[in-house]
Amino acid sequence: MQHSFFVTATGTGTGLTSVCLGLVRALEQRGVKVAFCKPIAQTQNRDAGPERSTHLIKATLGLEPAQPLSLGYAQQQLAQNRTDALMEEVIQVFQQSAGDADVVIVEGLVPVADESYIGKLNVNLARALDADVILVGARNDDDWSTLAERIRMTASLFGGTDNERVLGCILNKVGAPSEDSQQVLAGEDPPAQASVPDVRVTARSLNVFNERFHCLGTIQWDPLLVAPRALDVQRHLNAKLLYEGQLAERRVQTITVCARTMRNMLHTLRAGTLVVTPGDREDILLASCMAALNGVPLAGLVFTGGITPDAAVLDLCQAAFNTGLPVMQVPSNTFTTAQRLNALNTEVPTDDVARMEAVMNAVAADIDSDWLMKRASLEMEKRLSPPAFRHRLVQQARAANKRIVLPEGEEPRTIQAAVMCHRKGMARCVLLGRPDEVQRVAASQNLTLPDDLEIIDPETVRDQYIGPMVELRKHKGLTEPMAEAQLEDTVVLATMMLAQDEVDGLVSGAVHTTANTIRPALQLIKTKPDAALVSSVFFMLLPDQAVVYGDCAVNPDPNASELADIAIQSGDSARAFGIEPRIAMISYSTGESGAGSDVEKVREATKIAQQKRPDLLIDGPLQYDAASTPSVAKGKAPNSPVAGRANVFVFPDLNTGNTTYKAVQRSANVVSIGPMLQGLRKPVNDLSRGAGVEDILYTIALTAIQAAQNPQ
């Protein structure tokens, strides 16, 4: 039975949209089939383009809520005493948005001081939709008692805190500074990053909460979640672009207005700093460019006064600009520019999907989704959605608590992933690299390395692996000088650490090729006793569910027996990560309709796999559309237990598998995690050289989970 939660705010500045989208993310992570509805749009004067909430939910979660009614239209209906007719239209919007979802998050309207009808309209919306009510509050400039009174007053509109349909309140921006300080401010010095006390206990103990009216979440304030892009600054100032750089990727964490000598402002050149300076301060320009060339990702440069630096100086700085440093120019003076920057809107722009994703994840992490699921009387769905899959990865990796070696320990993305991994408690990472260089790279990225993040200098440990490596490879004629030379490669060194049981898994490939990662593993780790070969799978996070593709990275042209082993390995991998496997052996023909050596190989591989593992649901040959699409399956393979429902796709060769995974990944904008190697005695996993920080993070999680499931 479908269940609805109506979410509304206790006042302005509570972050209602962020909390609503975070609620959707939290329930998705738990495997709930959830929908979102915004019945009536409440656009502000500064909003331009599409309605913010529905646009962001489409961009981040792929949901398709119906277009909301306009607030102006709702006002007209209310003025004409047509409230019931308006609610009928609201129900239609709701039904179009909800579809067959089990839970629907409905975003209400934000109360405005001079529009008293909004409170009554919210009540009518909640009643019309027969929804449970959840409030969102934020203290901002008020004290705790004032916030408690505002929560109580808002709850009274819906029947009070004792009403069984008024569930509780989510407290947002807990620990935030005053409203005026909840943004990036421009000054001569970036503001000091003072530690913010954890006041969640205080928030949860507000006297408004009781056994019936619950505190459903305390969302901690994080200044990074209000960091605008350099693109937002450029739009706000209507600045002229001199060099675009990574305008849409660089984020402004601090703003420094350079009115002092270069020597006295160097300490402000940190990751995320936006440098604002008159266009004739070429010393500041050169200092900023030197910082960029040393790996410091500044947010950008803003030249004021309409002055462009000398062309020869700009030419000298070209290498720094090529690092992605955005450079822009405004006609206003430095003081006026700083004032305008202080008025920059802190709301998430409709096209800043990455920032909204971060906000949603932060909200989801601090919401009591267990209580909400019990309220909706839901059980975990068998369908594993992408958010649920990622959530499961994190939880399993935390439980595994494995030690994972990262041989590319001086690489910036790897260091960031290791820091995130330790903060999330997902694994105990070991960075191979020179400690001073690792610290330097971390500082340039504005990162503080956790005390428990282990760094090992390869020079100090290399000699201890020469003898064991010679012993492992002496049948191949390996000598001590040869082993010493090979151990200069940190991937080989890390593989020996794994072979000696000093670590539980290995992740590499951010700067090394697949061959560099796999070859030492095949030589030193070797395959499992029951594995005929090493293969790979990708976890493809399609919009509705996570599925498995194999083999898309290792075996060019497996024979029937090898293809059967790949299918079995892929099915076991799917099951190990929470996907109950329905395995489709993919070919250009379905069932008995085609002939030829290629389809015969798939047919034979299917029979071998079925005989070896009758506990796995395997069928083939199946064309991709017959395997994935129920309507096609009815016509092509009506009696197949897999067709139309497959979640593990085994391709006949590397050419087909690699081409398909890349086509789906790029054309459908699908996130893929992998390749994850199968068949090795101990887990070694490869990365794409274009991998992002989150790609590395989730691959570490995969590796930790593999280590826990296959102890050696």
C-alpha positions as a printed Julia matrix, in Angstrom:
712×3 Matrix{Float64}:
   0.0     0.0     0.0
   1.37    3.41   -0.99
   2.43    5.68    1.86
   2.94    9.46    1.7
   5.04   11.83    3.79
   4.15   15.52    3.5
   7.21   17.62    4.37
   6.91   21.32    5.16
   8.99   24.02    6.82
   8.6    25.88   10.09
   9.84   29.09    8.43
  12.19   30.48    5.81
  15.84   29.43    5.55
  15.31   25.84    6.71
  16.56   24.11    3.55
  13.22   22.41    2.83
  14.09   21.27   -0.7
  17.45   19.84    0.38
  15.82   17.85    3.17
  13.05   16.54    0.89
  15.55   15.32   -1.68
  17.71   13.87    1.09
  14.69   11.93    2.35
  14.22   10.45   -1.11
  17.9     9.48   -1.21
  17.77    7.92    2.28
  14.81    5.7     1.4
  16.32    4.78   -1.99
  19.47    3.66   -0.19
  17.35    1.27    1.85
  15.91   -0.32   -1.3
  12.51    1.42   -1.06
  10.77    2.29   -4.31
  10.21    5.98   -3.69
   8.72    8.87   -5.66
   8.75   12.64   -5.24
   5.96   15.17   -5.71
   5.93   18.96   -5.58
   2.21   19.79   -5.92
   2.55   23.59   -6.05
   5.63   25.47   -7.22
   6.84   28.31   -5.0
   9.41   30.12   -7.1
  11.28   33.1    -5.72
  11.99   36.34   -7.6
  15.65   35.37   -7.96
  14.79   31.96   -9.42
  15.09   31.58  -13.17
  14.54   28.57  -15.38
  12.76   25.35  -14.34
  11.11   24.77  -10.96
  13.98   23.96   -8.61
  12.74   20.86   -6.76
  11.39   18.86   -9.69
  14.37   19.79  -11.84
  16.89   18.67   -9.23
  15.07   15.42   -8.49
  15.16   14.58  -12.2
  18.82   15.47  -12.52
  20.01   13.61   -9.42
  17.71   10.61   -9.04
  16.21   10.21  -12.5
  12.64   10.41  -11.17
   9.96   12.03  -13.34
   7.56   13.96  -11.1
   4.65   15.73  -12.74
   4.94   19.45  -13.37
   3.62   21.32  -10.31
   0.82   23.85  -10.37
   1.93   27.45  -10.09
   1.43   29.33   -6.83
  -0.28   32.14   -8.76
  -2.86   29.69  -10.09
  -3.43   28.26   -6.6
  -4.0    31.79   -5.27
  -6.63   32.42   -7.94
  -8.45   29.18   -7.07
  -8.43   30.01   -3.37
  -9.68   33.55   -4.05
 -12.6    32.09   -6.02
 -13.39   29.68   -3.18
 -12.44   26.71   -5.38
 -10.28   24.94   -2.8
 -11.81   21.52   -3.53
 -11.24   21.88   -7.26
  -7.65   22.88   -6.56
  -7.13   19.81   -4.36
  -8.48   17.56   -7.13
  -5.83   18.95   -9.43
  -3.24   18.42   -6.7
  -4.25   14.76   -6.41
  -3.82   14.37  -10.16
  -0.32   15.83   -9.95
   0.37   13.48   -7.05
  -0.84   10.36   -8.85
   1.17   11.2   -11.96
   4.26   11.67   -9.81
   3.74    8.64   -7.55
   3.2     5.93  -10.15
   3.7     2.52   -8.55
   6.1     3.73   -5.84
   5.7     2.42   -2.3
   6.54    5.74   -0.62
   6.01    9.28   -1.9
   7.82   12.31   -0.48
   5.65   15.4    -0.98
   7.28   18.83   -0.66
   5.01   21.47    0.81
   5.25   25.25    0.76
   7.53   27.49    2.83
   5.58   29.86    5.13
   6.09   33.52    4.28
   5.34   36.3     6.76
   3.06   38.37    4.49
   1.29   35.37    2.92
  -0.69   33.84    5.78
  -2.76   31.63    3.48
   0.24   29.35    2.85
  -0.11   27.64    6.24
  -3.75   26.8     5.52
  -2.87   25.64    2.02
  -0.27   23.26    3.46
  -2.89   21.79    5.78
  -5.27   21.26    2.85
  -2.53   19.57    0.84
  -1.65   17.15    3.64
  -5.28   16.25    4.21
  -6.07   15.83    0.52
  -3.17   13.43    0.12
  -3.9    11.63    3.42
  -0.23   12.04    4.27
   1.82   11.87    7.43
   3.34   15.26    8.24
   7.05   15.88    8.8
   8.33   19.36    9.72
  11.73   20.83    8.86
  13.23   23.42   11.19
  16.49   25.33   11.48
  17.67   27.5    14.37
  19.6    30.05   12.28
  19.7    33.24   14.42
  17.18   32.04   17.04
  17.84   30.37   20.37
  16.7    26.81   21.04
  13.55   27.8    22.94
  12.4    30.04   20.07
  12.95   27.21   17.61
  10.97   24.82   19.82
   8.08   27.28   19.96
   8.1    27.72   16.18
   8.02   23.94   15.7
   5.12   23.68   18.15
   3.17   26.46   16.41
   3.64   24.89   12.96
   2.6    21.48   14.28
  -0.56   23.01   15.74
  -1.76   23.84   12.21
  -1.91   20.09   11.52
  -3.44   19.04   14.82
  -0.54   19.48   17.22
   2.36   17.35   18.39
  -0.03   14.78   19.88
  -1.71   14.11   16.51
  -0.69   10.64   15.34
  -0.32   11.9    11.76
   2.15   14.63   12.79
   5.27   12.49   13.07
   8.02   14.86   14.09
  10.63   17.33   12.91
  13.94   17.13   11.07
  16.38   19.72   12.39
  18.56   21.13    9.61
  21.76   23.23    9.78
  22.57   22.03   13.29
  25.68   23.81   14.51
  25.46   26.5    11.82
  26.71   30.06   12.4
  24.36   33.05   12.07
  22.47   33.38    8.8
  24.74   36.21    7.66
  27.74   33.89    8.04
  26.22   30.91    6.24
  28.0    31.75    3.01
  31.46   32.37    1.62
  32.43   35.93    2.58
  34.97   38.12    0.82
  37.7    39.65    2.96
  41.43   40.26    3.14
  41.84   36.97    4.97
  39.77   33.78    4.6
  37.77   33.17    7.8
  39.42   30.86   10.31
  38.05   27.34   10.18
  37.08   27.09   13.82
  35.88   23.75   15.03
  32.09   23.62   15.39
  30.83   21.86   18.54
  28.53   18.94   17.98
  25.17   20.25   19.22
  23.06   17.38   17.92
  22.45   16.17   21.47
  21.11   19.6    22.42
  18.93   19.66   19.32
  17.42   16.26   20.02
  16.61   17.24   23.6
  14.32   20.14   22.67
  11.29   20.11   24.97
   8.97   19.93   21.96
   9.81   16.27   21.34
   8.0    13.43   23.09
   7.12    9.75   22.64
   4.73   10.6    19.8
   6.43   13.61   18.19
   9.93   12.51   17.19
  13.2    14.12   16.23
  13.61   12.38   12.88
  17.08   13.67   12.11
  19.7    16.28   13.01
  21.48   17.45    9.87
  24.9    18.8    10.78
  25.98   22.1     9.2
  28.81   21.69    6.67
  30.24   24.84    5.04
  31.48   22.79    2.08
  27.86   22.13    1.1
  27.29   25.83    0.44
  30.47   26.23   -1.62
  29.49   27.72   -5.0
  31.25   26.93   -8.25
  33.49   29.41  -10.01
  30.75   29.31  -12.65
  28.23   30.63  -10.12
  30.59   33.48   -9.25
  31.05   34.31  -12.93
  27.29   34.38  -13.47
  26.65   36.43  -10.32
  29.25   39.06  -11.26
  28.44   38.83  -14.98
  32.21   38.61  -15.35
  34.12   38.41  -18.6
  35.98   35.12  -18.97
  39.65   35.4   -19.84
  40.37   31.69  -19.33
  37.52   29.27  -18.7
  39.53   26.45  -17.13
  37.5    24.15  -14.87
  34.85   26.82  -14.34
  32.07   24.33  -13.6
  34.2    22.06  -11.37
  36.22   24.4    -9.13
  34.43   25.32   -5.88
  34.84   28.45   -3.8
  35.52   27.62   -0.15
  37.11   30.95    0.75
  37.46   34.36   -0.9
  40.57   36.47   -0.41
  40.6    40.11   -1.45
  44.25   40.98   -2.1
  44.94   44.5    -0.92
  48.35   43.71    0.62
  51.79   42.82   -0.68
  52.34   39.41   -2.19
  54.41   38.24    0.78
  51.58   38.99    3.18
  48.91   37.14    1.18
  50.73   33.93    0.2
  49.22   32.05    3.15
  45.74   32.54    1.65
  46.57   30.55   -1.52
  44.92   27.27   -0.54
  42.68   24.79   -2.29
  39.28   26.35   -2.97
  40.4    29.99   -2.61
  38.95   32.59   -4.99
  41.53   35.37   -5.43
  40.05   38.84   -6.01
  42.62   41.45   -7.02
  42.97   44.55   -9.19
  43.98   43.67  -12.73
  47.28   45.52  -12.44
  48.51   43.43   -9.48
  50.68   41.17  -11.64
  52.6    40.03   -8.56
  49.38   38.46   -7.22
  48.73   36.87  -10.6
  52.21   35.32  -10.7
  51.97   34.05   -7.11
  48.58   32.45   -7.84
  49.95   30.81  -10.97
  52.91   29.4    -9.05
  50.48   27.91   -6.53
  48.46   26.35   -9.38
  51.61   24.87  -10.93
  52.47   23.37   -7.53
  49.19   21.47   -7.49
  47.04   23.87   -5.45
  43.52   23.85   -7.01
  42.55   27.49   -6.53
  38.88   28.23   -7.21
  39.79   31.03   -9.62
  41.08   34.54  -10.2
  38.91   37.68  -10.47
  40.57   40.82  -11.88
  38.77   43.99  -10.83
  38.72   47.54  -12.22
  38.28   46.41  -15.81
  42.08   46.05  -16.05
  43.62   43.2   -18.05
  47.2    42.18  -17.14
  49.88   42.66  -19.75
  49.72   40.15  -22.61
  53.33   39.05  -22.07
  52.57   38.24  -18.42
  49.46   36.28  -19.42
  51.53   34.3   -21.92
  54.01   33.5   -19.16
  51.13   32.18  -17.04
  49.65   29.96  -19.76
  50.92   26.7   -18.18
  49.16   27.6   -14.93
  45.93   28.4   -16.75
  46.16   25.0   -18.46
  45.87   23.32  -15.05
  42.21   24.37  -15.07
  42.49   27.7   -13.26
  39.51   29.92  -14.2
  40.35   33.6   -14.78
  37.71   36.32  -15.09
  37.46   40.11  -15.16
  34.89   42.63  -13.87
  34.63   46.38  -14.49
  33.82   47.22  -10.85
  36.46   48.13   -8.28
  37.67   45.67   -5.67
  35.5    47.01   -2.83
  32.29   46.88   -4.89
  33.18   43.42   -6.18
  33.69   42.13   -2.63
  30.3    43.54   -1.62
  28.61   41.8    -4.55
  30.32   38.52   -3.7
  28.98   38.74   -0.16
  25.46   38.84   -1.65
  25.95   35.62   -3.62
  22.92   33.32   -3.3
  23.72   30.22   -1.2
  20.93   28.07   -2.66
  21.96   25.22   -4.92
  21.6    26.3    -8.58
  19.39   24.06  -10.68
  22.33   22.96  -12.84
  24.72   22.17   -9.95
  23.94   18.47   -9.75
  27.19   17.53   -8.01
  26.53   19.91   -5.11
  22.94   18.75   -4.71
  24.16   15.13   -4.69
  26.52   16.01   -1.85
  23.74   17.8     0.05
  21.36   14.87   -0.43
  23.94   12.37    0.79
  24.67   14.48    3.87
  20.97   14.75    4.69
  20.37   11.04    4.04
  23.18   10.07    6.4
  21.58   11.89    9.35
  17.92   10.94    8.88
  16.27    8.16   10.88
  15.22    6.16    7.82
  14.69    3.01    9.9
  11.88    4.69   11.84
  10.29    6.06    8.66
  10.38    2.61    7.03
   8.66    1.08   10.04
   6.07    3.85    9.9
   5.35    3.02    6.28
   5.21   -0.72    7.12
   7.72   -1.54    4.41
  10.15   -4.39    4.02
  13.37   -4.26    2.04
  12.73   -4.72   -1.64
  14.44   -7.49   -3.56
  15.23   -4.98   -6.3
  18.59   -3.41   -5.48
  18.54    0.2    -6.66
  21.82    2.03   -7.36
  21.63    4.05   -4.12
  20.79    0.86   -2.21
  23.73   -0.92   -3.85
  26.16    1.84   -2.91
  24.73    1.98    0.61
  25.19   -1.79    0.93
  28.79   -1.52   -0.28
  29.63    0.99    2.44
  27.96   -1.07    5.17
  29.61   -4.34    4.11
  33.02   -2.7     3.78
  32.71   -1.24    7.28
  31.83   -4.65    8.66
  34.77   -6.25    6.8
  37.33   -3.82    8.32
  40.1    -4.9     5.92
  43.6    -3.52    5.25
  43.87   -2.42    1.61
  47.13   -1.34   -0.02
  47.16    1.49   -2.56
  50.47    1.42   -4.49
  49.76    4.81   -6.14
  50.04    6.51   -2.77
  51.3     9.88   -4.04
  48.48   10.32   -6.58
  46.0    13.09   -5.51
  42.75   11.2    -6.24
  44.06    8.13   -4.42
  44.98   10.2    -1.36
  41.54   11.85   -1.33
  39.84    8.44   -1.61
  41.96    7.05    1.23
  41.06   10.0     3.47
  37.35    9.57    2.68
  37.64    5.85    3.26
  39.04    6.37    6.75
  36.48    9.02    7.62
  33.69    6.67    6.6
  35.34    3.71    8.34
  35.2     1.62    5.16
  38.71    0.13    5.22
  42.19    0.57    6.67
  44.14    1.99    3.73
  47.89    1.76    3.27
  49.45    4.37    0.96
  52.75    3.41   -0.66
  54.73    6.61   -1.13
  57.24    9.02    0.34
  55.59   10.4     3.49
  56.71   14.0     2.9
  55.4    13.91   -0.69
  52.07   12.41    0.43
  51.77   15.17    3.05
  52.62   17.83    0.44
  50.01   16.57   -2.03
  47.41   16.33    0.76
  48.13   19.91    1.86
  47.8    21.19   -1.7
  44.34   19.58   -1.81
  43.4    21.17    1.53
  43.24   17.7     3.11
  44.16   16.67    6.63
  45.44   13.1     6.74
  43.78   11.02    9.49
  46.15    9.82   12.21
  45.28    6.19   11.45
  46.01    6.46    7.72
  49.14    4.38    7.19
  51.89    5.61    4.85
  54.77    3.29    3.95
  57.89    4.51    2.18
  58.75    1.86   -0.46
  62.48    2.55    0.02
  62.35    1.39    3.63
  60.63   -1.97    3.03
  61.63   -3.05   -0.48
  64.57   -5.25    0.52
  62.48   -7.48    2.79
  60.46   -8.78   -0.18
  63.39   -9.77   -2.43
  63.86  -13.22   -0.87
  60.14  -14.15   -0.74
  59.67  -13.0    -4.34
  62.61  -15.1    -5.55
  61.11  -18.1    -3.74
  57.74  -17.59   -5.45
  59.26  -17.21   -8.92
  62.4   -19.34   -8.78
  60.82  -21.9   -11.1
  60.77  -19.12  -13.69
  64.46  -18.35  -13.17
  63.98  -15.16  -11.12
  67.19  -13.99   -9.42
  67.7   -11.52   -6.57
  68.88   -8.68   -8.85
  65.87   -9.27  -11.11
  63.51   -9.27   -8.13
  65.08   -6.11   -6.74
  64.59   -4.36  -10.07
  60.95   -5.47  -10.38
  60.21   -4.33   -6.82
  61.05   -0.78   -7.87
  57.5    -0.85   -9.27
  55.18   -0.07   -6.35
  52.45   -2.27   -7.85
  54.78   -5.29   -7.69
  55.8    -4.31   -4.15
  52.14   -4.02   -3.11
  51.38   -7.38   -4.71
  54.14   -8.97   -2.63
  52.65   -7.42    0.52
  49.38   -9.13   -0.43
  51.12  -12.42   -1.22
  52.76  -12.3     2.23
  49.36  -11.76    3.92
  50.41   -8.34    5.23
  47.38   -6.7     3.59
  43.98   -8.06    2.58
  43.59   -6.52   -0.87
  45.09   -4.22   -3.51
  43.65   -1.42   -5.64
  45.64    0.18   -8.46
  45.21    1.66  -11.92
  44.69    5.41  -11.42
  47.99    5.96  -13.25
  48.94    2.39  -14.22
  47.55    0.28  -17.07
  45.36   -2.77  -16.51
  48.27   -4.99  -17.51
  50.51   -3.35  -14.88
  47.95   -4.22  -12.22
  46.94   -7.73  -13.32
  50.3    -9.2   -14.45
  51.98   -9.2   -10.99
  48.8   -10.66   -9.46
  48.77  -13.55  -11.94
  52.46  -14.21  -11.25
  52.49  -13.85   -7.46
  48.92  -14.3    -6.19
  47.67  -16.85   -8.76
  44.14  -18.18   -9.21
  41.88  -19.97   -6.75
  42.06  -23.78   -6.82
  38.54  -24.02   -8.28
  39.0   -21.21  -10.83
  39.92  -22.06  -14.4
  40.71  -18.43  -15.19
  40.64  -14.84  -13.95
  37.73  -12.77  -15.25
  36.04   -9.5   -14.41
  32.67   -7.87  -13.84
  31.35   -4.34  -13.85
  28.49   -3.3   -11.59
  26.34   -1.11  -13.84
  24.11    1.28  -11.88
  21.16    1.58  -14.24
  18.37    4.04  -13.3
  16.16    1.35  -11.74
  18.59   -1.26  -10.51
  22.19   -2.4   -10.26
  23.15   -5.14  -12.74
  26.33   -7.09  -13.49
  28.23   -7.23  -16.8
  30.93   -9.87  -17.36
  33.57  -10.28  -18.76
  34.33   -6.81  -20.12
  38.01   -6.38  -19.27
  40.16   -9.53  -19.24
  39.46  -12.5   -21.57
  39.47  -11.72  -25.31
  37.77  -14.88  -26.64
  36.88  -17.51  -24.02
  35.87  -21.0   -25.16
  32.62  -22.6   -24.03
  34.07  -24.05  -20.83
  35.76  -20.76  -19.93
  32.58  -18.82  -20.7
  30.65  -21.13  -18.36
  33.19  -20.38  -15.61
  32.82  -16.64  -16.23
  29.04  -17.0   -15.86
  29.4   -18.91  -12.58
  31.94  -16.45  -11.2
  29.74  -13.5   -12.21
  26.68  -15.05  -10.59
  28.57  -15.68   -7.36
  29.88  -12.1    -7.39
  26.36  -10.74   -7.88
  25.05  -12.8    -4.99
  27.95  -11.74   -2.78
  26.96   -8.1    -3.27
  23.25   -8.49   -2.64
  21.98   -9.14   -6.17
  20.14  -12.47   -6.44
  21.49  -13.58   -9.83
  19.39  -14.23  -12.93
  22.11  -14.91  -15.48
  21.64  -14.3   -19.2
  24.19  -15.73  -21.65
  24.18  -13.04  -24.33
  24.39  -13.8   -28.06
  23.11  -12.43  -31.36
  20.4   -15.13  -31.32
  17.75  -16.19  -28.81
  17.04  -19.85  -28.01
  17.16  -22.21  -30.99
  16.49  -19.55  -33.63
  20.07  -19.08  -34.82
  23.08  -21.14  -35.83
  26.8   -20.58  -36.23
  29.95  -21.19  -34.23
  29.53  -18.11  -32.03
  25.99  -18.88  -30.94
  26.83  -22.58  -30.54
  29.61  -21.59  -28.12
  27.12  -19.69  -25.99
  24.62  -22.55  -26.17
  27.24  -25.07  -25.02
  28.51  -22.71  -22.29
  24.96  -22.39  -20.96
  24.6   -26.16  -20.66
  27.97  -26.53  -18.93
  27.16  -23.77  -16.43
  23.7   -25.19  -15.7
  25.2   -28.64  -15.05
  27.96  -27.3   -12.82
  25.72  -25.0   -10.81
  22.07  -26.03  -10.78
  21.54  -23.61   -7.87
  22.06  -20.64  -10.22
  19.33  -19.38  -12.56
  21.08  -19.41  -15.97
  19.6   -19.28  -19.47
  20.86  -18.66  -22.98
  21.56  -17.89  -25.64
  19.55  -14.68  -25.27
  19.72  -11.45  -27.2
  20.21   -8.42  -24.97
  16.7    -7.07  -25.52
  15.16  -10.47  -24.8
  17.2   -10.7   -21.6
  16.44   -7.21  -20.32
  12.99   -6.19  -21.59
   9.85   -8.06  -20.43
   7.76   -7.14  -23.49
  10.44   -8.49  -25.86
  10.95  -11.59  -23.74
   7.27  -12.51  -24.06
   7.67  -12.86  -27.81
  11.19  -14.26  -28.09
  11.56  -16.44  -24.97
   8.19  -16.83  -23.25
   9.24  -19.9   -21.24
  12.59  -18.59  -20.06
  13.01  -18.1   -16.29
  15.56  -15.36  -16.99
  14.39  -13.5   -20.1
  13.05  -10.03  -19.36
  14.33  -10.24  -15.78
  18.08  -10.73  -16.16
  20.4    -8.87  -13.82
  23.67  -10.63  -14.74
  24.68  -10.31  -18.4
  27.51  -12.58  -19.61
  28.94  -11.55  -22.97
  30.45  -14.04  -25.44
  33.78  -12.23  -25.86
  35.74   -9.16  -24.78
  34.92   -7.24  -27.95
  31.17   -7.51  -27.28
  31.38   -6.97  -23.53
  33.71   -3.99  -23.51
  31.87   -2.26  -26.35
  28.47   -2.79  -24.69
  29.52   -1.58  -21.26
  31.11    1.58  -22.64
  28.14    2.27  -24.93
  25.68    1.93  -22.04
  27.9     3.89  -19.67
  28.38    6.86  -21.97
  25.12    6.95  -23.93
  22.83    6.47  -20.94
  25.08    8.34  -18.45
  25.26    5.24  -16.26
  27.7     4.92  -13.37
  29.82    1.78  -13.58
  31.87    0.34  -10.72
  34.76   -1.89  -11.71
  36.24   -3.87  -13.22
  36.26   -6.21  -10.24
  38.53   -9.19  -10.84
  37.24  -12.7   -10.12
  39.13  -15.94   -9.66
  42.28  -14.73   -7.87
  43.21  -16.23   -4.52
  43.26  -12.75   -3.03
  41.49   -9.6    -4.21
  43.31   -7.33   -6.65
  41.26   -4.72   -8.49
  41.96   -2.39  -11.36
  40.87    1.22  -11.91
  40.28    3.23  -15.02
  42.96    5.9   -15.41
  40.08    8.38  -15.67
  38.64    7.2   -12.34
  37.22    9.82  -10.0
  37.66    9.88   -6.24
  34.32    8.11   -5.65
  35.22    5.43   -8.23
  38.37    4.67   -6.23
  36.44    4.77   -2.96
  33.86    2.22   -4.12
  36.55   -0.01   -5.63
  38.3    -0.06   -2.25
  34.95   -1.08   -0.74
  34.54   -3.88   -3.31
  38.03   -5.13   -2.54
  37.46   -5.12    1.22
  34.22   -7.06    0.82
  35.91   -9.61   -1.47
  38.63  -10.11    1.14
  36.02  -10.77    3.82
  34.12  -13.26    1.65
  37.15  -15.19    0.43
  39.59  -15.54    3.33
  42.77  -17.38    2.39
